[in-house]
Amino acid sequence: MTFDVDRTSVVEGEVVEIKWDCTGADRVELKIDNGYKATVLPLELTGTKRFRLHRSKGRTALTMTAWKDGKHGSKTLKVRVKEMATTRAETVDDRGRRVDGARQRGDQLKRRLQALPPDKRLAVRALAILGATLLVSFLAPRLFFLGIAALTVFLAYSVWKK
């Protein structure tokens, strides 16, 4: 039995090619064990096959087993699988500026508000003024009246504008 692999070290996602010749055997199978999962494949008596090696616990074991008259023999080759280098992706807006998480959430909120019907947009603005008033009045209680006055003016303007 001959069994060979073209490379003994690869990076995740690369392809290895195995070659074997088990002339005279009754049957042949290949076991691929990446440390997470083992798979057994029946093979022809001679040939070549290519495999893309993905996720692995560092080494993938390729074991060729051949049976002849009820007896079997096997050979194991190990391929070192290195993790693929990862790069950090960043998002860029239409002006070429880097977009961080806060800016992305702000832009998403802005798009959602623009998609609201006009009456709900008015309610959201009034709610924002009321929330700001409550927050400011917590820090400076004398400004509560000023915030309520601003909310009243905004609502009156909204009613008379239409």
PDB file of N, CA, C and O in Angstrom, residues 42-82:
ATOM      1  N   PRO A  42     -15.350   5.823   1.464  1.00  0.00           N
ATOM      2  CA  PRO A  42     -14.869   4.679   0.676  1.00  0.00           C
ATOM      3  C   PRO A  42     -14.147   5.200  -0.566  1.00  0.00           C
ATOM      4  O   PRO A  42     -14.541   6.206  -1.156  1.00  0.00           O
ATOM      5  N   LEU A  43     -13.066   4.510  -0.963  1.00  0.00           N
ATOM      6  CA  LEU A  43     -12.269   4.952  -2.107  1.00  0.00           C
ATOM      7  C   LEU A  43     -12.065   3.813  -3.095  1.00  0.00           C
ATOM      8  O   LEU A  43     -12.245   2.640  -2.776  1.00  0.00           O
ATOM      9  N   GLU A  44     -11.662   4.183  -4.300  1.00  0.00           N
ATOM     10  CA  GLU A  44     -11.236   3.206  -5.300  1.00  0.00           C
ATOM     11  C   GLU A  44      -9.908   2.603  -4.833  1.00  0.00           C
ATOM     12  O   GLU A  44      -9.282   3.101  -3.899  1.00  0.00           O
ATOM     13  N   LEU A  45      -9.439   1.565  -5.512  1.00  0.00           N
ATOM     14  CA  LEU A  45      -8.191   0.915  -5.098  1.00  0.00           C
ATOM     15  C   LEU A  45      -6.965   1.780  -5.368  1.00  0.00           C
ATOM     16  O   LEU A  45      -5.972   1.688  -4.647  1.00  0.00           O
ATOM     17  N   THR A  46      -7.019   2.591  -6.403  1.00  0.00           N
ATOM     18  CA  THR A  46      -5.929   3.534  -6.692  1.00  0.00           C
ATOM     19  C   THR A  46      -6.547   4.858  -7.113  1.00  0.00           C
ATOM     20  O   THR A  46      -7.671   4.908  -7.604  1.00  0.00           O
ATOM     21  N   GLY A  47      -5.799   5.938  -6.933  1.00  0.00           N
ATOM     22  CA  GLY A  47      -6.298   7.223  -7.408  1.00  0.00           C
ATOM     23  C   GLY A  47      -5.720   8.402  -6.666  1.00  0.00           C
ATOM     24  O   GLY A  47      -4.778   8.282  -5.883  1.00  0.00           O
ATOM     25  N   THR A  48      -6.311   9.571  -6.945  1.00  0.00           N
ATOM     26  CA  THR A  48      -5.952  10.821  -6.273  1.00  0.00           C
ATOM     27  C   THR A  48      -7.244  11.542  -5.914  1.00  0.00           C
ATOM     28  O   THR A  48      -8.270  11.373  -6.574  1.00  0.00           O
ATOM     29  N   LYS A  49      -7.162  12.353  -4.898  1.00  0.00           N
ATOM     30  CA  LYS A  49      -8.312  13.130  -4.463  1.00  0.00           C
ATOM     31  C   LYS A  49      -7.797  14.408  -3.818  1.00  0.00           C
ATOM     32  O   LYS A  49      -6.732  14.420  -3.213  1.00  0.00           O
ATOM     33  N   ARG A  50      -8.588  15.484  -3.985  1.00  0.00           N
ATOM     34  CA  ARG A  50      -8.217  16.781  -3.398  1.00  0.00           C
ATOM     35  C   ARG A  50      -9.229  17.144  -2.320  1.00  0.00           C
ATOM     36  O   ARG A  50     -10.421  16.941  -2.498  1.00  0.00           O
ATOM     37  N   PHE A  51      -8.736  17.701  -1.208  1.00  0.00           N
ATOM     38  CA  PHE A  51      -9.583  18.109  -0.093  1.00  0.00           C
ATOM     39  C   PHE A  51      -9.205  19.515   0.343  1.00  0.00           C
ATOM     40  O   PHE A  51      -8.028  19.846   0.423  1.00  0.00           O
ATOM     41  N   ARG A  52     -10.222  20.315   0.641  1.00  0.00           N
ATOM     42  CA  ARG A  52     -10.005  21.638   1.228  1.00  0.00           C
ATOM     43  C   ARG A  52     -10.104  21.466   2.738  1.00  0.00           C
ATOM     44  O   ARG A  52     -11.120  21.015   3.250  1.00  0.00           O
ATOM     45  N   LEU A  53      -9.034  21.799   3.430  1.00  0.00           N
ATOM     46  CA  LEU A  53      -8.998  21.634   4.884  1.00  0.00           C
ATOM     47  C   LEU A  53      -9.389  22.947   5.551  1.00  0.00           C
ATOM     48  O   LEU A  53      -8.713  23.947   5.413  1.00  0.00           O
ATOM     49  N   HIS A  54     -10.512  22.908   6.254  1.00  0.00           N
ATOM     50  CA  HIS A  54     -11.011  24.099   6.933  1.00  0.00           C
ATOM     51  C   HIS A  54     -10.666  24.018   8.412  1.00  0.00           C
ATOM     52  O   HIS A  54      -9.513  23.830   8.757  1.00  0.00           O
ATOM     53  N   ARG A  55     -11.641  24.095   9.244  1.00  0.00           N
ATOM     54  CA  ARG A  55     -11.475  24.118  10.686  1.00  0.00           C
ATOM     55  C   ARG A  55     -10.733  22.882  11.184  1.00  0.00           C
ATOM     56  O   ARG A  55     -11.024  21.770  10.785  1.00  0.00           O
ATOM     57  N   SER A  56      -9.762  23.098  12.071  1.00  0.00           N
ATOM     58  CA  SER A  56      -8.976  21.992  12.600  1.00  0.00           C
ATOM     59  C   SER A  56      -8.423  22.378  13.961  1.00  0.00           C
ATOM     60  O   SER A  56      -8.277  23.547  14.270  1.00  0.00           O
ATOM     61  N   LYS A  57      -8.122  21.374  14.762  1.00  0.00           N
ATOM     62  CA  LYS A  57      -7.483  21.632  16.059  1.00  0.00           C
ATOM     63  C   LYS A  57      -5.965  21.594  15.901  1.00  0.00           C
ATOM     64  O   LYS A  57      -5.258  21.040  16.734  1.00  0.00           O
ATOM     65  N   GLY A  58      -5.471  22.144  14.840  1.00  0.00           N
ATOM     66  CA  GLY A  58      -4.024  22.215  14.623  1.00  0.00           C
ATOM     67  C   GLY A  58      -3.498  21.173  13.667  1.00  0.00           C
ATOM     68  O   GLY A  58      -2.618  21.435  12.876  1.00  0.00           O
ATOM     69  N   ARG A  59      -4.024  19.958  13.727  1.00  0.00           N
ATOM     70  CA  ARG A  59      -3.587  18.888  12.830  1.00  0.00           C
ATOM     71  C   ARG A  59      -4.793  18.115  12.342  1.00  0.00           C
ATOM     72  O   ARG A  59      -5.710  17.842  13.092  1.00  0.00           O
ATOM     73  N   THR A  60      -4.759  17.750  11.078  1.00  0.00           N
ATOM     74  CA  THR A  60      -5.783  16.873  10.508  1.00  0.00           C
ATOM     75  C   THR A  60      -5.108  15.563  10.166  1.00  0.00           C
ATOM     76  O   THR A  60      -4.098  15.542   9.459  1.00  0.00           O
ATOM     77  N   ALA A  61      -5.653  14.473  10.689  1.00  0.00           N
ATOM     78  CA  ALA A  61      -5.091  13.134  10.445  1.00  0.00           C
ATOM     79  C   ALA A  61      -5.828  12.493   9.277  1.00  0.00           C
ATOM     80  O   ALA A  61      -7.054  12.441   9.257  1.00  0.00           O
ATOM     81  N   LEU A  62      -5.077  12.035   8.296  1.00  0.00           N
ATOM     82  CA  LEU A  62      -5.616  11.312   7.140  1.00  0.00           C
ATOM     83  C   LEU A  62      -5.157   9.862   7.277  1.00  0.00           C
ATOM     84  O   LEU A  62      -3.961   9.580   7.209  1.00  0.00           O
ATOM     85  N   THR A  63      -6.102   8.947   7.475  1.00  0.00           N
ATOM     86  CA  THR A  63      -5.761   7.538   7.679  1.00  0.00           C
ATOM     87  C   THR A  63      -6.347   6.702   6.543  1.00  0.00           C
ATOM     88  O   THR A  63      -7.558   6.667   6.355  1.00  0.00           O
ATOM     89  N   MET A  64      -5.467   6.044   5.792  1.00  0.00           N
ATOM     90  CA  MET A  64      -5.867   5.160   4.708  1.00  0.00           C
ATOM     91  C   MET A  64      -5.861   3.735   5.263  1.00  0.00           C
ATOM     92  O   MET A  64      -4.874   3.291   5.837  1.00  0.00           O
ATOM     93  N   THR A  65      -6.986   3.034   5.094  1.00  0.00           N
ATOM     94  CA  THR A  65      -7.084   1.651   5.555  1.00  0.00           C
ATOM     95  C   THR A  65      -7.477   0.768   4.378  1.00  0.00           C
ATOM     96  O   THR A  65      -8.411   1.098   3.642  1.00  0.00           O
ATOM     97  N   ALA A  66      -6.732  -0.331   4.190  1.00  0.00           N
ATOM     98  CA  ALA A  66      -7.010  -1.267   3.097  1.00  0.00           C
ATOM     99  C   ALA A  66      -7.276  -2.653   3.687  1.00  0.00           C
ATOM    100  O   ALA A  66      -6.599  -3.081   4.627  1.00  0.00           O
ATOM    101  N   TRP A  67      -8.311  -3.349   3.142  1.00  0.00           N
ATOM    102  CA  TRP A  67      -8.665  -4.695   3.584  1.00  0.00           C
ATOM    103  C   TRP A  67      -8.347  -5.697   2.494  1.00  0.00           C
ATOM    104  O   TRP A  67      -8.629  -5.455   1.316  1.00  0.00           O
ATOM    105  N   LYS A  68      -7.762  -6.849   2.901  1.00  0.00           N
ATOM    106  CA  LYS A  68      -7.467  -7.956   1.984  1.00  0.00           C
ATOM    107  C   LYS A  68      -7.689  -9.245   2.750  1.00  0.00           C
ATOM    108  O   LYS A  68      -7.060  -9.478   3.795  1.00  0.00           O
ATOM    109  N   ASP A  69      -8.626 -10.055   2.287  1.00  0.00           N
ATOM    110  CA  ASP A  69      -8.932 -11.350   2.905  1.00  0.00           C
ATOM    111  C   ASP A  69      -9.258 -11.230   4.396  1.00  0.00           C
ATOM    112  O   ASP A  69      -8.781 -12.024   5.224  1.00  0.00           O
ATOM    113  N   GLY A  70     -10.032 -10.212   4.773  1.00  0.00           N
ATOM    114  CA  GLY A  70     -10.461 -10.043   6.158  1.00  0.00           C
ATOM    115  C   GLY A  70      -9.436  -9.373   7.054  1.00  0.00           C
ATOM    116  O   GLY A  70      -9.726  -9.038   8.195  1.00  0.00           O
ATOM    117  N   LYS A  71      -8.215  -9.168   6.586  1.00  0.00           N
ATOM    118  CA  LYS A  71      -7.187  -8.483   7.367  1.00  0.00           C
ATOM    119  C   LYS A  71      -7.056  -7.064   6.828  1.00  0.00           C
ATOM    120  O   LYS A  71      -7.338  -6.802   5.665  1.00  0.00           O
ATOM    121  N   HIS A  72      -6.608  -6.172   7.686  1.00  0.00           N
ATOM    122  CA  HIS A  72      -6.467  -4.792   7.233  1.00  0.00           C
ATOM    123  C   HIS A  72      -5.130  -4.205   7.683  1.00  0.00           C
ATOM    124  O   HIS A  72      -4.523  -4.643   8.656  1.00  0.00           O
ATOM    125  N   GLY A  73      -4.722  -3.208   6.930  1.00  0.00           N
ATOM    126  CA  GLY A  73      -3.528  -2.443   7.257  1.00  0.00           C
ATOM    127  C   GLY A  73      -3.852  -0.975   7.050  1.00  0.00           C
ATOM    128  O   GLY A  73      -4.695  -0.617   6.227  1.00  0.00           O
ATOM    129  N   SER A  74      -3.196  -0.125   7.799  1.00  0.00           N
ATOM    130  CA  SER A  74      -3.489   1.299   7.651  1.00  0.00           C
ATOM    131  C   SER A  74      -2.222   2.125   7.763  1.00  0.00           C
ATOM    132  O   SER A  74      -1.209   1.673   8.306  1.00  0.00           O
ATOM    133  N   LYS A  75      -2.324   3.337   7.225  1.00  0.00           N
ATOM    134  CA  LYS A  75      -1.221   4.288   7.294  1.00  0.00           C
ATOM    135  C   LYS A  75      -1.830   5.655   7.557  1.00  0.00           C
ATOM    136  O   LYS A  75      -2.823   6.026   6.934  1.00  0.00           O
ATOM    137  N   THR A  76      -1.246   6.403   8.492  1.00  0.00           N
ATOM    138  CA  THR A  76      -1.759   7.723   8.851  1.00  0.00           C
ATOM    139  C   THR A  76      -0.741   8.796   8.515  1.00  0.00           C
ATOM    140  O   THR A  76       0.442   8.670   8.844  1.00  0.00           O
ATOM    141  N   LEU A  77      -1.222   9.822   7.843  1.00  0.00           N
ATOM    142  CA  LEU A  77      -0.416  11.010   7.571  1.00  0.00           C
ATOM    143  C   LEU A  77      -1.082  12.183   8.265  1.00  0.00           C
ATOM    144  O   LEU A  77      -2.308  12.281   8.284  1.00  0.00           O
ATOM    145  N   LYS A  78      -0.287  13.069   8.829  1.00  0.00           N
ATOM    146  CA  LYS A  78      -0.841  14.237   9.514  1.00  0.00           C
ATOM    147  C   LYS A  78      -0.465  15.503   8.763  1.00  0.00           C
ATOM    148  O   LYS A  78       0.671  15.661   8.331  1.00  0.00           O
ATOM    149  N   VAL A  79      -1.477  16.378   8.619  1.00  0.00           N
ATOM    150  CA  VAL A  79      -1.268  17.654   7.952  1.00  0.00           C
ATOM    151  C   VAL A  79      -1.495  18.743   8.985  1.00  0.00           C
ATOM    152  O   VAL A  79      -2.548  18.796   9.633  1.00  0.00           O
ATOM    153  N   ARG A  80      -0.499  19.609   9.158  1.00  0.00           N
ATOM    154  CA  ARG A  80      -0.629  20.726  10.094  1.00  0.00           C
ATOM    155  C   ARG A  80      -1.485  21.796   9.435  1.00  0.00           C
ATOM    156  O   ARG A  80      -1.209  22.218   8.314  1.00  0.00           O
ATOM    157  N   VAL A  81      -2.525  22.233  10.144  1.00  0.00           N
ATOM    158  CA  VAL A  81      -3.429  23.251   9.608  1.00  0.00           C
ATOM    159  C   VAL A  81      -3.322  24.494  10.491  1.00  0.00           C
ATOM    160  O   VAL A  81      -3.745  24.500  11.637  1.00  0.00           O
ATOM    161  N   LYS A  82      -2.741  25.557   9.904  1.00  0.00           N
ATOM    162  CA  LYS A  82      -2.576  26.813  10.645  1.00  0.00           C
ATOM    163  C   LYS A  82      -3.839  27.647  10.502  1.00  0.00           C
ATOM    164  O   LYS A  82      -4.503  27.615   9.468  1.00  0.00           O
TER     165      LYS A  82
END
